[in-house]
Amino acid sequence: MIYHPLDLVERRPRTCIWEITGACNLRCVHCENTSGERSTRELPIDRMLETAETLARLGCRHVDVTGGEPLLRAGWDGLCRRLADLGMRVALITNGTLLDDEALERAARAGVRIVGVSIDGLQETHDRTRPRPVPGRSPWEEAVEALRRAAPRIETVAVTQVNVQNLGELPALRLLLRELGVRRWQIQLCLPTGRVLELGEPYVVGPGDLEELTAFIASANGDGLLPSIDTSDTIGYYTDREPLLRKRAGGQGLWIGCQAGIRSVAITYEGTVRGCSAMPRAFDAGDLHDEDFETIWNDEGRFAYSTRFDADRLEGDCGDCRFGPLCRAGCTSLAWWAGGTIYANPYCLHRVRGLAR
């Protein structure tokens, strides 16, 4: 029997992406969950605190607290404080418009270790991408101020969703982030889902754009300058650039398949549990309004797309690729949104270069 590396690791929800609200003061054109108005199904705070206890008991080590805009959820700092007290490393992911000195101080008192601020290009591009529903100050200016304010006080990460409008701005954006004192930058692909589907113009980058994007990331992670880039699961796989794309503080990494439902989990703002926040409803594993987190997580069959991945079902170029059984068609969410299957993924640099066959 041939084992995959993920078959041999202990199955625990080491990382959790937790959307604590669907409310948002912006209307981002690429929002995957169309955030805006507050949902009536948001989990009450006592249920959230119970879930925090369960996450800790099951071995969770890192939680991204996000939304929507998490600073609009009453009690956000209380939840962060509980997660931190339970030994988890807490990151607060925000659009930056509400991260004033008071909010930053509340985050620090709550034990937040990392602040992530979304910035999707230079000013014109960012403001077009993240508009306000009513007139107001430039969201880009507020995001830049948030990064400048946070960087000297707490570990700060800039977060960028790459699309056709900002791909060419990444070098200039990196220079700006360096000037702001940002040391880490997370880059991910915009997925073809959510509000993007309502746009009347091309927005999501194509597979052919991976060459330019990965060349930039590899160069940035190899030049010794800041910020270093954390490459998301949506970008790769299996070329000579892979070690630099997945470079980590502890060494160089290698893509070994999606870990959703094996080492990572997500909780939506309506209490739904999924392996990854970007997954469609078809991948929902349970509802915290009806069941506790431990019951949902311990039923590994609910995460069968990862826990029982069948490499024999790989198709197309992924089926013909010698790395297919290890890669498992790259990012599961991206594969699904791009082609409606988890067994083939056109967003693969190895495939783009014509090496898959």
PDB file of N, CA and C in Angstrom, residues 59-110:
ATOM      1  N   GLY A  59      -6.275  20.481  19.909  1.00  0.00           N
ATOM      2  CA  GLY A  59      -4.896  20.730  19.490  1.00  0.00           C
ATOM      3  C   GLY A  59      -4.691  21.890  18.551  1.00  0.00           C
ATOM      4  N   CYS A  60      -5.656  22.802  18.451  1.00  0.00           N
ATOM      5  CA  CYS A  60      -5.481  23.966  17.580  1.00  0.00           C
ATOM      6  C   CYS A  60      -4.389  24.877  18.138  1.00  0.00           C
ATOM      7  N   ARG A  61      -3.537  25.370  17.241  1.00  0.00           N
ATOM      8  CA  ARG A  61      -2.425  26.211  17.655  1.00  0.00           C
ATOM      9  C   ARG A  61      -2.510  27.638  17.126  1.00  0.00           C
ATOM     10  N   HIS A  62      -3.250  27.838  16.049  1.00  0.00           N
ATOM     11  CA  HIS A  62      -3.290  29.162  15.420  1.00  0.00           C
ATOM     12  C   HIS A  62      -4.698  29.432  14.902  1.00  0.00           C
ATOM     13  N   VAL A  63      -5.226  30.618  15.201  1.00  0.00           N
ATOM     14  CA  VAL A  63      -6.554  31.004  14.731  1.00  0.00           C
ATOM     15  C   VAL A  63      -6.480  32.367  14.052  1.00  0.00           C
ATOM     16  N   ASP A  64      -6.981  32.438  12.817  1.00  0.00           N
ATOM     17  CA  ASP A  64      -7.176  33.708  12.126  1.00  0.00           C
ATOM     18  C   ASP A  64      -8.590  34.178  12.410  1.00  0.00           C
ATOM     19  N   VAL A  65      -8.736  35.289  13.105  1.00  0.00           N
ATOM     20  CA  VAL A  65     -10.050  35.862  13.391  1.00  0.00           C
ATOM     21  C   VAL A  65     -10.344  36.888  12.304  1.00  0.00           C
ATOM     22  N   THR A  66     -11.400  36.635  11.517  1.00  0.00           N
ATOM     23  CA  THR A  66     -11.658  37.464  10.359  1.00  0.00           C
ATOM     24  C   THR A  66     -13.157  37.653  10.180  1.00  0.00           C
ATOM     25  N   GLY A  67     -13.571  38.099   9.007  1.00  0.00           N
ATOM     26  CA  GLY A  67     -14.985  38.328   8.745  1.00  0.00           C
ATOM     27  C   GLY A  67     -15.302  38.119   7.279  1.00  0.00           C
ATOM     28  N   GLY A  68     -16.135  38.979   6.690  1.00  0.00           N
ATOM     29  CA  GLY A  68     -16.534  40.317   7.071  1.00  0.00           C
ATOM     30  C   GLY A  68     -15.381  41.148   7.660  1.00  0.00           C
ATOM     31  N   GLU A  69     -15.783  42.150   8.376  1.00  0.00           N
ATOM     32  CA  GLU A  69     -14.830  42.980   9.110  1.00  0.00           C
ATOM     33  C   GLU A  69     -14.980  42.653  10.588  1.00  0.00           C
ATOM     34  N   PRO A  70     -14.008  41.923  11.178  1.00  0.00           N
ATOM     35  CA  PRO A  70     -14.162  41.430  12.549  1.00  0.00           C
ATOM     36  C   PRO A  70     -14.316  42.525  13.593  1.00  0.00           C
ATOM     37  N   LEU A  71     -13.783  43.723  13.327  1.00  0.00           N
ATOM     38  CA  LEU A  71     -13.892  44.797  14.314  1.00  0.00           C
ATOM     39  C   LEU A  71     -15.316  45.321  14.452  1.00  0.00           C
ATOM     40  N   LEU A  72     -16.217  44.895  13.569  1.00  0.00           N
ATOM     41  CA  LEU A  72     -17.622  45.273  13.690  1.00  0.00           C
ATOM     42  C   LEU A  72     -18.408  44.314  14.580  1.00  0.00           C
ATOM     43  N   ARG A  73     -17.791  43.215  14.999  1.00  0.00           N
ATOM     44  CA  ARG A  73     -18.480  42.242  15.826  1.00  0.00           C
ATOM     45  C   ARG A  73     -18.243  42.561  17.294  1.00  0.00           C
ATOM     46  N   ALA A  74     -19.328  42.837  18.016  1.00  0.00           N
ATOM     47  CA  ALA A  74     -19.193  43.087  19.450  1.00  0.00           C
ATOM     48  C   ALA A  74     -18.597  41.852  20.125  1.00  0.00           C
ATOM     49  N   GLY A  75     -17.639  42.083  21.001  1.00  0.00           N
ATOM     50  CA  GLY A  75     -17.015  40.987  21.730  1.00  0.00           C
ATOM     51  C   GLY A  75     -15.852  40.342  21.004  1.00  0.00           C
ATOM     52  N   TRP A  76     -15.395  40.949  19.901  1.00  0.00           N
ATOM     53  CA  TRP A  76     -14.282  40.341  19.161  1.00  0.00           C
ATOM     54  C   TRP A  76     -13.045  40.195  20.023  1.00  0.00           C
ATOM     55  N   ASP A  77     -12.783  41.196  20.856  1.00  0.00           N
ATOM     56  CA  ASP A  77     -11.579  41.133  21.676  1.00  0.00           C
ATOM     57  C   ASP A  77     -11.713  40.109  22.803  1.00  0.00           C
ATOM     58  N   GLY A  78     -12.937  39.900  23.284  1.00  0.00           N
ATOM     59  CA  GLY A  78     -13.144  38.874  24.300  1.00  0.00           C
ATOM     60  C   GLY A  78     -12.869  37.479  23.756  1.00  0.00           C
ATOM     61  N   LEU A  79     -13.295  37.234  22.532  1.00  0.00           N
ATOM     62  CA  LEU A  79     -13.013  35.953  21.903  1.00  0.00           C
ATOM     63  C   LEU A  79     -11.514  35.786  21.693  1.00  0.00           C
ATOM     64  N   CYS A  80     -10.850  36.835  21.205  1.00  0.00           N
ATOM     65  CA  CYS A  80      -9.408  36.764  21.002  1.00  0.00           C
ATOM     66  C   CYS A  80      -8.683  36.489  22.318  1.00  0.00           C
ATOM     67  N   ARG A  81      -9.125  37.162  23.378  1.00  0.00           N
ATOM     68  CA  ARG A  81      -8.512  36.957  24.685  1.00  0.00           C
ATOM     69  C   ARG A  81      -8.641  35.511  25.141  1.00  0.00           C
ATOM     70  N   ARG A  82      -9.826  34.922  24.913  1.00  0.00           N
ATOM     71  CA  ARG A  82     -10.034  33.535  25.338  1.00  0.00           C
ATOM     72  C   ARG A  82      -9.164  32.588  24.524  1.00  0.00           C
ATOM     73  N   LEU A  83      -9.106  32.805  23.224  1.00  0.00           N
ATOM     74  CA  LEU A  83      -8.270  31.964  22.371  1.00  0.00           C
ATOM     75  C   LEU A  83      -6.807  32.053  22.808  1.00  0.00           C
ATOM     76  N   ALA A  84      -6.342  33.266  23.081  1.00  0.00           N
ATOM     77  CA  ALA A  84      -4.958  33.453  23.504  1.00  0.00           C
ATOM     78  C   ALA A  84      -4.697  32.799  24.859  1.00  0.00           C
ATOM     79  N   ASP A  85      -5.622  32.959  25.795  1.00  0.00           N
ATOM     80  CA  ASP A  85      -5.457  32.355  27.117  1.00  0.00           C
ATOM     81  C   ASP A  85      -5.400  30.835  27.039  1.00  0.00           C
ATOM     82  N   LEU A  86      -6.033  30.280  26.020  1.00  0.00           N
ATOM     83  CA  LEU A  86      -6.040  28.833  25.827  1.00  0.00           C
ATOM     84  C   LEU A  86      -4.795  28.344  25.090  1.00  0.00           C
ATOM     85  N   GLY A  87      -3.895  29.255  24.791  1.00  0.00           N
ATOM     86  CA  GLY A  87      -2.615  28.870  24.220  1.00  0.00           C
ATOM     87  C   GLY A  87      -2.518  28.951  22.713  1.00  0.00           C
ATOM     88  N   MET A  88      -3.520  29.538  22.063  1.00  0.00           N
ATOM     89  CA  MET A  88      -3.481  29.638  20.619  1.00  0.00           C
ATOM     90  C   MET A  88      -2.896  30.975  20.177  1.00  0.00           C
ATOM     91  N   ARG A  89      -2.190  30.940  19.052  1.00  0.00           N
ATOM     92  CA  ARG A  89      -1.631  32.155  18.457  1.00  0.00           C
ATOM     93  C   ARG A  89      -2.726  32.799  17.626  1.00  0.00           C
ATOM     94  N   VAL A  90      -3.112  34.020  17.974  1.00  0.00           N
ATOM     95  CA  VAL A  90      -4.263  34.674  17.368  1.00  0.00           C
ATOM     96  C   VAL A  90      -3.821  35.748  16.384  1.00  0.00           C
ATOM     97  N   ALA A  91      -4.387  35.675  15.178  1.00  0.00           N
ATOM     98  CA  ALA A  91      -4.168  36.715  14.169  1.00  0.00           C
ATOM     99  C   ALA A  91      -5.496  37.398  13.885  1.00  0.00           C
ATOM    100  N   LEU A  92      -5.497  38.698  13.855  1.00  0.00           N
ATOM    101  CA  LEU A  92      -6.691  39.486  13.551  1.00  0.00           C
ATOM    102  C   LEU A  92      -6.556  40.003  12.126  1.00  0.00           C
ATOM    103  N   ILE A  93      -7.473  39.587  11.243  1.00  0.00           N
ATOM    104  CA  ILE A  93      -7.402  39.948   9.829  1.00  0.00           C
ATOM    105  C   ILE A  93      -8.474  40.995   9.532  1.00  0.00           C
ATOM    106  N   THR A  94      -8.068  42.186   9.101  1.00  0.00           N
ATOM    107  CA  THR A  94      -8.965  43.326   8.978  1.00  0.00           C
ATOM    108  C   THR A  94      -8.717  44.080   7.676  1.00  0.00           C
ATOM    109  N   ASN A  95      -9.717  44.850   7.254  1.00  0.00           N
ATOM    110  CA  ASN A  95      -9.489  45.700   6.075  1.00  0.00           C
ATOM    111  C   ASN A  95      -8.752  46.984   6.433  1.00  0.00           C
ATOM    112  N   GLY A  96      -8.514  47.205   7.716  1.00  0.00           N
ATOM    113  CA  GLY A  96      -7.688  48.320   8.162  1.00  0.00           C
ATOM    114  C   GLY A  96      -8.410  49.623   8.391  1.00  0.00           C
ATOM    115  N   THR A  97      -9.639  49.762   7.904  1.00  0.00           N
ATOM    116  CA  THR A  97     -10.322  51.048   7.994  1.00  0.00           C
ATOM    117  C   THR A  97     -10.721  51.417   9.422  1.00  0.00           C
ATOM    118  N   LEU A  98     -10.838  50.417  10.292  1.00  0.00           N
ATOM    119  CA  LEU A  98     -11.254  50.662  11.676  1.00  0.00           C
ATOM    120  C   LEU A  98     -10.130  50.419  12.677  1.00  0.00           C
ATOM    121  N   LEU A  99      -8.922  50.153  12.175  1.00  0.00           N
ATOM    122  CA  LEU A  99      -7.820  49.823  13.067  1.00  0.00           C
ATOM    123  C   LEU A  99      -7.110  51.093  13.533  1.00  0.00           C
ATOM    124  N   ASP A 100      -7.806  51.840  14.386  1.00  0.00           N
ATOM    125  CA  ASP A 100      -7.206  53.040  14.961  1.00  0.00           C
ATOM    126  C   ASP A 100      -6.396  52.655  16.192  1.00  0.00           C
ATOM    127  N   ASP A 101      -5.874  53.646  16.890  1.00  0.00           N
ATOM    128  CA  ASP A 101      -5.035  53.369  18.063  1.00  0.00           C
ATOM    129  C   ASP A 101      -5.797  52.602  19.124  1.00  0.00           C
ATOM    130  N   GLU A 102      -7.064  52.956  19.320  1.00  0.00           N
ATOM    131  CA  GLU A 102      -7.851  52.271  20.344  1.00  0.00           C
ATOM    132  C   GLU A 102      -8.046  50.797  20.000  1.00  0.00           C
ATOM    133  N   ALA A 103      -8.392  50.502  18.741  1.00  0.00           N
ATOM    134  CA  ALA A 103      -8.598  49.122  18.329  1.00  0.00           C
ATOM    135  C   ALA A 103      -7.303  48.326  18.429  1.00  0.00           C
ATOM    136  N   LEU A 104      -6.206  48.965  18.072  1.00  0.00           N
ATOM    137  CA  LEU A 104      -4.919  48.291  18.146  1.00  0.00           C
ATOM    138  C   LEU A 104      -4.548  47.985  19.594  1.00  0.00           C
ATOM    139  N   GLU A 105      -4.847  48.907  20.481  1.00  0.00           N
ATOM    140  CA  GLU A 105      -4.571  48.681  21.899  1.00  0.00           C
ATOM    141  C   GLU A 105      -5.458  47.561  22.443  1.00  0.00           C
ATOM    142  N   ARG A 106      -6.720  47.536  22.046  1.00  0.00           N
ATOM    143  CA  ARG A 106      -7.611  46.455  22.466  1.00  0.00           C
ATOM    144  C   ARG A 106      -7.105  45.109  21.973  1.00  0.00           C
ATOM    145  N   ALA A 107      -6.601  45.085  20.741  1.00  0.00           N
ATOM    146  CA  ALA A 107      -6.065  43.837  20.189  1.00  0.00           C
ATOM    147  C   ALA A 107      -4.866  43.362  21.000  1.00  0.00           C
ATOM    148  N   ALA A 108      -3.972  44.290  21.335  1.00  0.00           N
ATOM    149  CA  ALA A 108      -2.789  43.924  22.110  1.00  0.00           C
ATOM    150  C   ALA A 108      -3.181  43.400  23.488  1.00  0.00           C
ATOM    151  N   ARG A 109      -4.136  44.069  24.145  1.00  0.00           N
ATOM    152  CA  ARG A 109      -4.593  43.615  25.467  1.00  0.00           C
ATOM    153  C   ARG A 109      -5.272  42.257  25.381  1.00  0.00           C
ATOM    154  N   ALA A 110      -5.878  41.964  24.229  1.00  0.00           N
ATOM    155  CA  ALA A 110      -6.586  40.695  24.053  1.00  0.00           C
ATOM    156  C   ALA A 110      -5.651  39.547  23.681  1.00  0.00           C
TER     157      ALA A 110
END
